Amino acid sequence: MEYEPVIGLEVHAQLLTQSKIFCGCSTSFGAPPNTHTCPVCLGMPGVLPVLNKQVVEFAIKMGLATNCQIAPLSRFARKNYFYPDLPKGYQISQYELPLAEHGFINIEVNGTRQQVRICRIHMEEDAGKLIHDEQRPVSYVDFNRTGVPLIEIVSEPDLHSPEAAVEYLRSLRNILLYLEICDGNMEEGSLRCDANISLRPMGSQELGTRTELKNMNSFRHLQRALEYEIRRQRALLINGEAVIQETRLWDEAQNQTLSMRGKEEAHDYRYFPDPDLVPVEISPDWIEAVRQSLPELPEAKKARFMADYGLPEYDAGVLTGDKALAQYFEDCVQQFDRPKQISNWIMSELLRELKKAERGIESCLVTPTALARLLSLIEQGTISGKIAKAVFEEMIVSGKEAEAIVQARGLVQISDEAALETLAREILAAHAPEVAEYQGGKTKLMGFFVGQMMKKTKGQANPKLVNQLFARLLKK
Amino acid sequence: MALTPELVNHVAQLARLTLSAAEVELFTRQLNDILGYVEKLNELDTTGVPPMAHVLEISNAFRDDAVKDSLPVEQALQNAPAQERGGFLVPRII
């Protein structure tokens, strides 16, 4: 029997605030253990949490960017469980009345556009971190992360392949980065993802028993964990066995998911409204003000790149897949109005060299202005496209200007027609048999003559001119 | 709703409490008394009364996103039964 995977993701995004969600401790990453703690985030008796307004603003932003309805009245709840990384014995989260609900984003998987519904987005506090001792059965608890603001974005089970799940997560991450409310760093845990996955017979509308997958801290892990889990569940179902509802951890080293614990029933968390925090009321004016502050989002930017610059969908997708890259492209176009040419250079030369140098576009040594100048040099006929690529490779490691490199290395294109004609005549004289063949109809030999010229001029001859020249000289 | 000894045991387990049989019997009775007392509220007709989100009639108590000094590490760890490497030392869970 054919089975269809049904996947929903729960994505946790750390918000880029300066201070924690309910106290003034710093949220910065990498400080020595327990140096960013206070009585509030340590869960001391008698303290009162006070909500960071910026957290609400950021959460509203994400809600609007994902087409959610923002709740006019929202409140916090306590989620009760015991774990050493949770000093209060409960996590302040939202249960009933989350901040945003009923949204969607559009994704594209293998050329097919798909809508993924967002069930809810709520605000909550992060837990601390456990560092396990390598020899002894003990852990060290670091509460620096306790109280760092998170939003949890819960999708509906609208995803039906590992590829779709990865694409959805990539799109969410891109939106968070465009909004500048999360740094999207999955390795450091600023963006985390759990997946609920079940299988059902193809065509069935009923949901099968699901498992929850955790510990996937990269797109690749998510893809592989889902692939593994689909294989595992399918094998169980084919053998007539039942899938057990449980939480499973992705183990990258062993390349499999391992059972962690049976899923606690929702009511075991004994959620109840947190009496320490008053409700959040969000007026239509406030929502409107946040809406006005939203930047252009990836989907809109992509559509604009296609419409305004005449770029193919693929180009527009790559360029807008990174806000800084999209900005780089537009800065370049401002100074050199050949969008497709710029796009080609960015997608092939620039991205390849950046990958080689393990740099992001933010720290690229070739500024948009410098790339625009290089392309103008080709346009003006000063250098050929081929030479330009060599110049570019030097620009990206040295940060030098194209003109300086061209001058220093004597790469200026030879466009002196008289000089080229002299060389062309020499070549023809030295290759009488080929000339005869060419004139006998074997016009493919044009490439051979041009090649000879490039050899003589170290690639600096103006290719257009050389072609014209040979065509004329060979006519006789 | 009447609370059963099984439910009392379940709640005790969630709170990591081990109860003797006598305690289960005692708490089942006491908790049922309390729930029965609160049950009286259901006798009120609350038609048309909006649900209450908080006992205080205020909302939007915010603070600005500004960093304040945290506790010195020594103070943060002061009440820890055991500490090591700047962390609270706990038995390993996973």
Coordinates of C-alpha atoms in Angstrom, one line a residue:
Chain A
M1 CA 0.0 0.0 0.0
E2 CA 1.1 3.6 -0.7
Y3 CA 1.3 5.8 2.3
E4 CA 1.2 9.6 2.5
P5 CA 3.3 11.4 5.2
V6 CA 1.5 14.1 7.1
I7 CA 3.8 16.6 8.8
G8 CA 3.4 19.6 10.9
L9 CA 6.2 21.7 12.4
E10 CA 6.6 23.6 15.7
V11 CA 9.2 26.2 15.2
H12 CA 10.8 28.1 18.1
A13 CA 12.5 31.4 17.2
Q14 CA 14.5 33.4 19.7
L15 CA 13.6 37.1 19.4
L16 CA 16.3 39.7 19.0
T17 CA 15.5 41.8 22.0
Q18 CA 18.2 43.3 24.2
S19 CA 16.7 42.1 27.4
K20 CA 14.8 39.0 28.5
I21 CA 11.0 38.7 28.2
F22 CA 10.1 39.2 31.8
C23 CA 13.2 40.9 33.3
G24 CA 16.1 43.2 32.4
C25 CA 18.8 40.5 32.1
S26 CA 20.8 40.5 28.9
T27 CA 19.9 38.0 26.1
S28 CA 23.4 38.0 24.5
F29 CA 24.8 34.6 23.6
G30 CA 28.0 33.1 24.9
A31 CA 28.4 34.8 28.2
P32 CA 29.9 32.8 31.1
P33 CA 27.3 30.5 32.8
N34 CA 24.8 32.2 35.1
T35 CA 26.1 35.8 34.6
H36 CA 22.8 36.9 33.0
T37 CA 20.4 35.9 35.8
C38 CA 18.4 37.7 38.4
P39 CA 15.7 36.8 41.0
V40 CA 13.0 36.9 38.3
C41 CA 14.5 34.5 35.8
L42 CA 15.9 32.3 38.6
G43 CA 12.4 31.9 39.8
M44 CA 12.9 33.2 43.3
P45 CA 9.8 33.5 45.5
G46 CA 8.0 36.8 45.6
V47 CA 9.2 38.3 42.3
L48 CA 7.0 39.6 39.6
P49 CA 7.6 39.2 35.9
V50 CA 6.9 42.3 33.7
L51 CA 6.4 41.8 30.0
N52 CA 8.9 43.3 27.6
K53 CA 6.9 45.4 25.1
Q54 CA 9.3 44.7 22.3
V55 CA 8.5 41.0 22.5
V56 CA 4.9 41.8 21.8
E57 CA 5.8 44.0 18.9
F58 CA 8.1 41.4 17.3
A59 CA 5.4 38.7 17.8
I60 CA 2.8 40.9 16.1
K61 CA 5.2 41.5 13.2
M62 CA 5.6 37.8 12.6
G63 CA 1.8 37.3 13.0
L64 CA 1.1 39.9 10.3
A65 CA 3.9 38.6 8.0
T66 CA 2.3 35.2 8.1
N67 CA -1.2 36.4 7.5
C68 CA -2.4 35.7 11.0
Q69 CA -5.3 37.3 12.8
I70 CA -3.9 39.2 15.8
A71 CA -5.9 38.5 19.0
P72 CA -7.4 41.7 20.5
L73 CA -7.0 40.0 23.9
S74 CA -4.2 37.6 24.7
R75 CA -2.9 36.2 27.9
F76 CA -0.1 34.1 29.5
A77 CA -0.4 30.6 31.0
R78 CA 1.8 28.4 33.1
K79 CA 2.9 25.2 31.6
N80 CA 3.9 22.9 34.5
Y81 CA 6.6 20.3 34.4
F82 CA 9.8 19.4 36.2
Y83 CA 13.1 19.6 34.5
P84 CA 16.4 20.9 35.8
D85 CA 16.6 23.6 33.1
L86 CA 13.3 25.1 34.4
P87 CA 13.9 26.9 37.7
K88 CA 10.3 27.8 38.5
G89 CA 8.8 24.4 37.8
Y90 CA 6.7 26.0 35.1
Q91 CA 7.3 27.8 31.8
I92 CA 5.4 31.0 31.1
S93 CA 3.8 30.4 27.8
Q94 CA 0.4 31.0 26.1
Y95 CA -2.3 28.4 25.9
E96 CA -5.8 29.7 25.4
L97 CA -5.8 33.1 23.7
P98 CA -2.4 33.0 21.9
L99 CA -1.2 36.2 20.3
A100 CA -1.9 35.2 16.7
E101 CA -3.9 32.5 14.9
H102 CA -5.2 31.3 11.5
G103 CA -2.4 32.4 9.2
F104 CA -0.6 30.9 6.2
I105 CA 2.5 31.2 4.1
N106 CA 3.1 30.1 0.5
I107 CA 6.0 27.8 -0.3
E108 CA 7.2 26.3 -3.5
V109 CA 8.3 22.6 -3.7
N110 CA 9.7 21.3 -6.9
G111 CA 8.0 24.0 -8.9
T112 CA 4.6 23.6 -7.3
R113 CA 3.2 26.4 -5.2
Q114 CA 1.6 25.3 -1.9
Q115 CA -0.1 27.1 1.0
V116 CA 0.9 26.0 4.5
R117 CA -1.5 27.1 7.2
I118 CA -0.2 28.5 10.4
C119 CA -2.3 27.3 13.4
R120 CA -1.0 29.8 16.0
I121 CA 1.9 31.9 17.1
H122 CA 2.5 32.5 20.8
M123 CA 5.0 34.1 23.0
E124 CA 6.9 32.2 25.7
E125 CA 10.1 32.1 27.7
D126 CA 13.1 29.9 26.8
A127 CA 14.4 27.4 29.3
G128 CA 18.0 27.1 30.6
K129 CA 20.7 25.0 29.2
L130 CA 22.2 21.7 30.6
I131 CA 25.8 21.0 30.0
H132 CA 26.4 17.3 30.6
D133 CA 29.7 16.2 32.2
E134 CA 31.6 13.8 30.0
Q135 CA 32.7 11.4 32.8
R136 CA 30.3 11.7 35.7
P137 CA 26.5 11.4 35.6
V138 CA 26.0 15.0 36.4
S139 CA 25.0 18.2 34.5
Y140 CA 25.7 21.8 35.0
V141 CA 22.8 24.1 34.7
D142 CA 23.2 27.5 33.0
F143 CA 20.2 29.8 33.4
N144 CA 21.5 32.6 31.1
R145 CA 19.0 31.4 28.4
T146 CA 16.2 31.2 30.9
G147 CA 13.7 33.9 30.0
V148 CA 15.0 34.7 26.6
P149 CA 11.9 35.5 24.5
L150 CA 10.7 33.0 22.1
I151 CA 7.8 32.8 19.7
E152 CA 6.5 29.4 18.8
I153 CA 5.1 29.1 15.3
V154 CA 2.8 26.0 14.9
S155 CA 1.8 24.9 11.5
E156 CA -1.2 22.8 10.5
P157 CA -0.3 19.3 9.3
D158 CA -0.2 20.6 5.7
L159 CA 3.2 19.2 4.7
H160 CA 3.5 15.9 2.9
S161 CA 7.2 15.4 2.2
P162 CA 10.6 16.1 3.9
E163 CA 11.3 18.5 1.1
A164 CA 8.2 20.5 1.8
A165 CA 9.0 20.6 5.5
V166 CA 12.5 21.9 4.8
E167 CA 11.1 24.5 2.3
Y168 CA 8.5 25.6 4.9
L169 CA 11.2 26.0 7.6
R170 CA 13.5 27.9 5.1
S171 CA 10.7 30.2 4.2
L172 CA 9.8 30.9 7.8
R173 CA 13.5 31.6 8.6
N174 CA 13.7 33.9 5.7
I175 CA 10.7 35.9 6.9
L176 CA 12.1 36.1 10.4
L177 CA 15.4 37.4 8.9
Y178 CA 13.6 40.0 6.7
L179 CA 11.7 41.2 9.8
E180 CA 15.0 41.3 11.7
I181 CA 13.4 39.8 14.7
C182 CA 15.5 36.6 14.9
D183 CA 19.0 35.8 13.8
G184 CA 18.0 32.4 12.4
N185 CA 21.1 30.7 13.7
M186 CA 20.1 27.0 13.9
E187 CA 23.5 25.8 15.2
E188 CA 23.4 28.2 18.2
G189 CA 19.7 27.3 18.8
S190 CA 18.2 30.7 18.0
L191 CA 15.9 28.8 15.6
R192 CA 14.7 25.3 16.6
C193 CA 12.3 22.9 15.1
D194 CA 10.2 19.9 16.2
A195 CA 8.2 17.9 13.8
N196 CA 5.0 15.9 14.2
I197 CA 4.7 13.2 11.6
S198 CA 2.3 10.3 10.8
L199 CA 1.5 8.2 7.8
R200 CA -1.9 7.4 6.3
P201 CA -3.0 5.3 3.4
M202 CA -2.9 7.5 0.2
G203 CA -6.2 9.1 -0.3
S204 CA -7.4 8.6 3.3
Q205 CA -8.5 11.7 5.2
E206 CA -8.0 10.3 8.7
L207 CA -4.7 11.0 10.5
G208 CA -2.5 8.1 11.7
T209 CA -0.8 7.9 15.0
R210 CA 2.0 10.5 15.1
T211 CA 5.4 10.7 16.6
E212 CA 7.1 14.0 17.6
L213 CA 10.7 14.4 16.5
K214 CA 13.2 16.6 18.3
N215 CA 16.8 17.6 18.2
M216 CA 17.1 18.6 14.5
N217 CA 19.3 21.6 14.4
S218 CA 19.8 22.1 10.7
F219 CA 17.8 21.8 7.5
R220 CA 19.7 18.7 6.7
H221 CA 18.9 17.1 10.0
L222 CA 15.2 17.9 9.6
Q223 CA 15.3 16.3 6.1
R224 CA 17.1 13.2 7.2
A225 CA 15.1 12.7 10.4
L226 CA 11.8 12.9 8.5
E227 CA 13.1 10.5 5.8
Y228 CA 14.2 8.0 8.5
E229 CA 10.9 8.3 10.4
I230 CA 8.8 7.8 7.2
R231 CA 10.8 4.6 6.5
R232 CA 10.4 3.4 10.1
Q233 CA 6.7 4.1 10.3
R234 CA 6.0 2.6 6.9
A235 CA 7.8 -0.6 7.8
L236 CA 5.7 -0.9 11.0
L237 CA 2.4 -0.3 9.1
I238 CA 3.3 -2.7 6.4
N239 CA 4.0 -5.4 9.0
G240 CA 0.6 -4.7 10.6
E241 CA 2.2 -3.2 13.7
A242 CA 1.1 0.0 15.4
V243 CA 3.0 3.3 15.5
I244 CA 3.3 4.3 19.2
Q245 CA 2.6 8.0 20.0
E246 CA 5.9 9.1 21.5
T247 CA 8.7 11.7 21.4
R248 CA 11.8 10.6 19.4
L249 CA 15.2 12.2 19.3
W250 CA 17.1 12.5 16.0
D251 CA 20.6 11.0 16.5
E252 CA 22.8 12.4 13.8
A253 CA 25.7 10.1 14.6
Q254 CA 23.6 7.0 14.3
N255 CA 21.5 8.4 11.5
Q256 CA 18.2 7.4 13.2
T257 CA 15.5 8.5 15.5
L258 CA 15.5 7.1 19.0
S259 CA 12.5 6.8 21.5
M260 CA 12.9 9.4 24.2
R261 CA 9.6 9.2 26.2
G262 CA 6.0 8.6 25.7
K263 CA 4.1 11.8 24.9
E264 CA 2.6 13.3 28.0
E265 CA -1.0 14.1 27.6
A266 CA -1.7 17.8 27.1
H267 CA -3.5 18.1 30.4
D268 CA -0.5 16.7 32.3
Y269 CA 1.1 20.1 31.8
R270 CA -1.8 21.5 33.9
Y271 CA -1.9 24.8 32.0
F272 CA -3.6 27.6 33.8
P273 CA -3.6 31.4 33.4
D274 CA -0.6 33.0 35.0
P275 CA -1.9 35.2 37.8
D276 CA 1.4 37.2 37.8
L277 CA 0.7 38.7 34.4
V278 CA -2.1 40.8 33.3
P279 CA -3.7 40.3 29.8
V280 CA -2.3 41.9 26.7
E281 CA -4.8 44.0 24.8
I282 CA -3.9 44.9 21.2
S283 CA -5.8 47.7 19.6
P284 CA -6.5 48.0 15.9
D285 CA -4.3 51.1 16.0
W286 CA -1.4 49.2 17.4
I287 CA -1.7 46.5 14.8
E288 CA -2.0 49.1 12.0
A289 CA 1.2 50.8 13.3
V290 CA 3.1 47.6 13.3
R291 CA 1.7 46.7 9.8
Q292 CA 3.1 50.1 8.5
S293 CA 6.5 49.2 9.9
L294 CA 6.8 45.9 8.0
P295 CA 9.5 45.7 5.4
E296 CA 8.9 44.3 2.0
L297 CA 8.7 40.5 2.5
P298 CA 10.4 37.7 0.5
E299 CA 7.4 36.7 -1.6
A300 CA 6.5 40.3 -2.5
K301 CA 10.2 41.1 -3.3
K302 CA 10.5 38.1 -5.5
A303 CA 7.4 39.1 -7.5
R304 CA 8.7 42.6 -7.8
F305 CA 12.2 41.4 -9.0
M306 CA 10.4 39.4 -11.7
A307 CA 8.1 42.3 -12.7
D308 CA 10.5 45.3 -12.5
Y309 CA 13.7 43.7 -13.6
G310 CA 12.4 41.0 -15.9
L311 CA 14.3 38.3 -14.0
P312 CA 13.3 34.7 -14.4
E313 CA 11.5 33.2 -11.4
Y314 CA 14.6 31.1 -10.5
D315 CA 16.9 34.2 -10.4
A316 CA 14.4 36.1 -8.4
G317 CA 14.0 33.2 -5.9
V318 CA 17.8 32.9 -5.3
L319 CA 18.3 36.7 -4.9
T320 CA 15.4 37.2 -2.5
G321 CA 16.3 34.1 -0.6
D322 CA 18.7 36.3 1.4
K323 CA 17.7 39.9 2.2
A324 CA 21.3 41.2 2.1
L325 CA 21.8 39.5 -1.3
A326 CA 18.6 41.1 -2.6
Q327 CA 19.9 44.5 -1.4
Y328 CA 23.3 43.9 -3.0
F329 CA 21.6 43.1 -6.3
E330 CA 19.5 46.3 -6.2
D331 CA 22.4 48.5 -5.2
C332 CA 24.3 47.0 -8.2
V333 CA 21.4 47.6 -10.6
Q334 CA 21.2 51.3 -9.4
Q335 CA 24.7 51.8 -10.9
F336 CA 24.6 49.5 -13.8
D337 CA 21.2 49.0 -15.4
R338 CA 21.6 45.4 -16.7
P339 CA 19.6 43.4 -14.2
K340 CA 19.9 40.0 -15.9
Q341 CA 23.7 40.4 -16.4
I342 CA 24.1 41.3 -12.7
S343 CA 21.9 38.4 -11.6
N344 CA 24.1 36.0 -13.7
W345 CA 27.2 37.3 -12.1
I346 CA 25.9 37.2 -8.6
M347 CA 24.4 33.7 -9.0
S348 CA 27.5 32.2 -10.6
E349 CA 30.7 34.1 -9.9
L350 CA 29.8 35.9 -6.7
L351 CA 28.0 33.1 -4.8
R352 CA 30.6 30.5 -5.8
E353 CA 33.5 32.6 -4.6
L354 CA 31.7 33.5 -1.4
K355 CA 31.1 29.9 -0.7
K356 CA 34.8 29.1 -1.4
A357 CA 35.9 31.9 1.0
E358 CA 33.2 30.8 3.5
R359 CA 31.9 34.4 3.7
G360 CA 28.4 35.9 3.8
I361 CA 27.4 38.6 1.4
E362 CA 27.6 41.0 4.4
S363 CA 31.4 40.7 4.5
C364 CA 31.9 40.4 0.8
L365 CA 35.0 42.4 -0.3
V366 CA 33.5 43.3 -3.6
T367 CA 31.0 46.1 -3.0
P368 CA 28.0 46.5 -5.3
T369 CA 29.7 49.6 -6.8
A370 CA 32.9 47.6 -7.5
L371 CA 30.9 44.9 -9.3
A372 CA 29.0 47.5 -11.3
R373 CA 32.3 49.1 -12.4
L374 CA 33.7 45.7 -13.4
L375 CA 30.6 45.0 -15.5
S376 CA 30.8 48.5 -17.1
L377 CA 34.4 47.6 -18.2
I378 CA 33.0 44.7 -20.1
E379 CA 30.3 46.8 -21.5
Q380 CA 32.7 49.5 -22.7
G381 CA 34.9 46.9 -24.3
T382 CA 37.9 47.5 -22.0
I383 CA 38.1 43.9 -21.0
S384 CA 36.4 40.7 -22.3
G385 CA 33.9 38.7 -20.2
K386 CA 36.5 36.0 -19.8
I387 CA 39.2 38.4 -18.5
A388 CA 36.6 39.9 -16.2
K389 CA 36.1 36.6 -14.4
A390 CA 39.8 36.4 -13.7
V391 CA 39.7 40.1 -12.5
F392 CA 36.8 39.3 -10.3
E393 CA 38.5 36.3 -8.6
E394 CA 41.3 38.8 -7.6
M395 CA 38.8 41.4 -6.5
I396 CA 37.0 39.0 -4.1
V397 CA 40.2 38.1 -2.2
S398 CA 41.9 41.4 -2.3
G399 CA 39.1 43.9 -2.3
K400 CA 40.9 45.9 -5.0
E401 CA 39.0 47.9 -7.7
A402 CA 38.6 46.3 -11.1
E403 CA 40.4 49.2 -12.9
A404 CA 43.4 48.9 -10.7
I405 CA 43.8 45.1 -11.3
V406 CA 43.3 45.6 -15.1
Q407 CA 46.0 48.3 -15.2
A408 CA 48.4 46.5 -12.9
R409 CA 48.2 43.2 -14.8
G410 CA 48.0 44.8 -18.3
L411 CA 44.7 43.1 -19.0
V412 CA 43.2 45.9 -21.1
Q413 CA 41.4 44.4 -24.1
I414 CA 43.0 44.9 -27.4
S415 CA 40.5 46.8 -29.6
D416 CA 43.1 48.3 -31.9
E417 CA 41.8 47.1 -35.2
A418 CA 44.9 47.8 -37.2
A419 CA 47.1 45.9 -34.7
L420 CA 44.7 43.0 -34.6
E421 CA 44.5 42.9 -38.4
T422 CA 48.3 42.5 -38.6
L423 CA 48.1 39.6 -36.2
A424 CA 45.2 38.1 -38.0
R425 CA 47.1 38.2 -41.3
E426 CA 50.0 36.5 -39.7
I427 CA 47.7 33.7 -38.4
L428 CA 46.1 33.2 -41.8
A429 CA 49.5 33.0 -43.5
A430 CA 50.7 30.4 -41.1
H431 CA 47.6 28.2 -41.6
A432 CA 47.1 28.0 -45.3
P433 CA 45.5 24.6 -45.2
E434 CA 42.8 25.7 -42.7
V435 CA 42.2 28.8 -44.7
A436 CA 41.5 26.7 -47.8
E437 CA 39.2 24.4 -45.9
Y438 CA 37.3 27.3 -44.5
Q439 CA 36.9 28.8 -47.9
G440 CA 35.8 25.4 -49.1
G441 CA 32.8 25.6 -46.8
K442 CA 34.1 24.4 -43.4
T443 CA 33.1 27.6 -41.6
K444 CA 33.3 25.9 -38.2
L445 CA 37.0 26.6 -38.4
M446 CA 36.2 30.2 -37.4
G447 CA 36.6 29.1 -33.8
F448 CA 40.1 27.8 -34.6
F449 CA 41.2 31.1 -36.0
V450 CA 39.7 33.1 -33.1
G451 CA 41.4 30.6 -30.7
Q452 CA 44.8 31.3 -32.4
M453 CA 44.3 35.0 -31.9
M454 CA 43.4 34.6 -28.2
K455 CA 46.5 32.5 -27.8
K456 CA 48.7 35.3 -29.4
T457 CA 47.1 38.0 -27.3
K458 CA 46.8 36.0 -24.0
G459 CA 43.0 36.3 -24.3
Q460 CA 43.0 40.1 -24.5
A461 CA 41.8 40.5 -28.0
N462 CA 38.3 42.0 -28.3
P463 CA 36.4 38.8 -29.3
K464 CA 33.7 40.7 -31.3
L465 CA 36.3 42.5 -33.3
V466 CA 38.3 39.4 -33.9
N467 CA 35.3 37.6 -35.3
Q468 CA 34.4 40.4 -37.6
L469 CA 38.0 40.7 -38.7
F470 CA 38.5 37.1 -39.7
A471 CA 35.1 37.0 -41.4
R472 CA 36.2 39.9 -43.6
L473 CA 39.7 38.6 -44.3
L474 CA 38.5 35.1 -45.1
K475 CA 35.9 36.3 -47.5
K476 CA 38.5 37.1 -50.1
Chain B
M1 CA -16.8 15.9 39.7
A2 CA -15.6 13.4 42.3
L3 CA -11.8 12.9 42.7
T4 CA -10.7 9.3 42.7
P5 CA -7.7 7.9 44.6
E6 CA -6.2 7.1 41.2
L7 CA -6.4 10.7 40.1
V8 CA -4.9 11.8 43.4
N9 CA -2.0 9.4 42.9
H10 CA -1.6 10.7 39.3
V11 CA -1.4 14.3 40.4
A12 CA 1.0 13.3 43.2
Q13 CA 3.2 11.6 40.6
L14 CA 3.2 14.7 38.5
A15 CA 4.4 16.7 41.5
R16 CA 7.0 14.0 42.2
L17 CA 5.3 13.2 45.6
T18 CA 5.1 9.7 47.0
L19 CA 2.0 9.3 49.2
S20 CA 1.2 6.5 51.6
A21 CA -2.2 4.7 51.3
A22 CA -3.4 6.7 54.3
E23 CA -2.4 10.0 52.7
V24 CA -4.1 9.1 49.5
E25 CA -7.3 8.4 51.4
L26 CA -6.9 11.6 53.4
F27 CA -6.1 13.9 50.4
T28 CA -8.8 12.3 48.3
R29 CA -11.4 13.3 51.0
Q30 CA -9.9 16.7 51.6
L31 CA -9.6 17.6 47.9
N32 CA -13.1 16.5 47.3
D33 CA -14.3 18.7 50.1
I34 CA -12.5 21.7 48.6
L35 CA -13.8 20.9 45.1
G36 CA -17.3 20.4 46.5
Y37 CA -17.1 23.8 48.1
V38 CA -15.9 25.6 45.0
E39 CA -18.6 23.7 43.0
K40 CA -21.1 26.1 44.7
L41 CA -20.1 28.7 42.2
N42 CA -21.8 26.7 39.5
E43 CA -25.1 27.4 41.1
L44 CA -24.8 31.0 39.9
D45 CA -26.3 32.0 36.6
T46 CA -23.4 33.6 34.7
T47 CA -25.3 34.1 31.4
G48 CA -24.1 37.3 29.8
V49 CA -21.1 37.7 32.2
P50 CA -17.9 38.0 30.0
P51 CA -15.1 35.5 30.9
M52 CA -12.5 37.1 33.1
A53 CA -8.8 36.9 32.1
H54 CA -7.4 38.4 35.3
V55 CA -8.7 39.5 38.7
L56 CA -7.2 43.0 38.1
E57 CA -9.1 45.2 35.7
I58 CA -5.9 46.3 34.0
S59 CA -4.0 45.2 30.9
N60 CA -0.7 45.9 29.1
A61 CA 1.7 46.3 32.0
F62 CA 4.9 46.6 30.0
R63 CA 8.5 47.4 30.5
D64 CA 10.8 48.8 27.8
D65 CA 13.4 46.6 26.3
A66 CA 16.4 47.8 28.4
V67 CA 19.1 45.7 29.9
K68 CA 19.6 46.0 33.7
D69 CA 22.4 44.6 35.8
S70 CA 22.1 40.9 36.6
L71 CA 23.2 39.3 39.9
P72 CA 26.8 38.5 40.5
V73 CA 27.4 34.8 39.7
E74 CA 28.3 34.1 43.4
Q75 CA 24.9 35.5 44.5
A76 CA 23.0 33.7 41.8
L77 CA 24.5 30.4 42.9
Q78 CA 24.4 31.1 46.6
N79 CA 21.4 28.9 47.4
A80 CA 22.4 26.0 45.2
P81 CA 22.8 22.8 47.1
A82 CA 25.8 22.0 44.8
Q83 CA 27.6 24.0 42.3
E84 CA 30.6 23.5 39.9
R85 CA 32.1 25.3 36.9
G86 CA 29.8 28.3 37.5
G87 CA 26.7 26.1 37.1
F88 CA 24.1 24.5 39.3
L89 CA 25.1 20.9 39.7
V90 CA 22.3 18.4 39.2
P91 CA 22.1 14.7 38.6
R92 CA 22.1 13.8 34.9
I93 CA 18.6 13.4 33.5
I94 CA 19.0 12.1 29.9

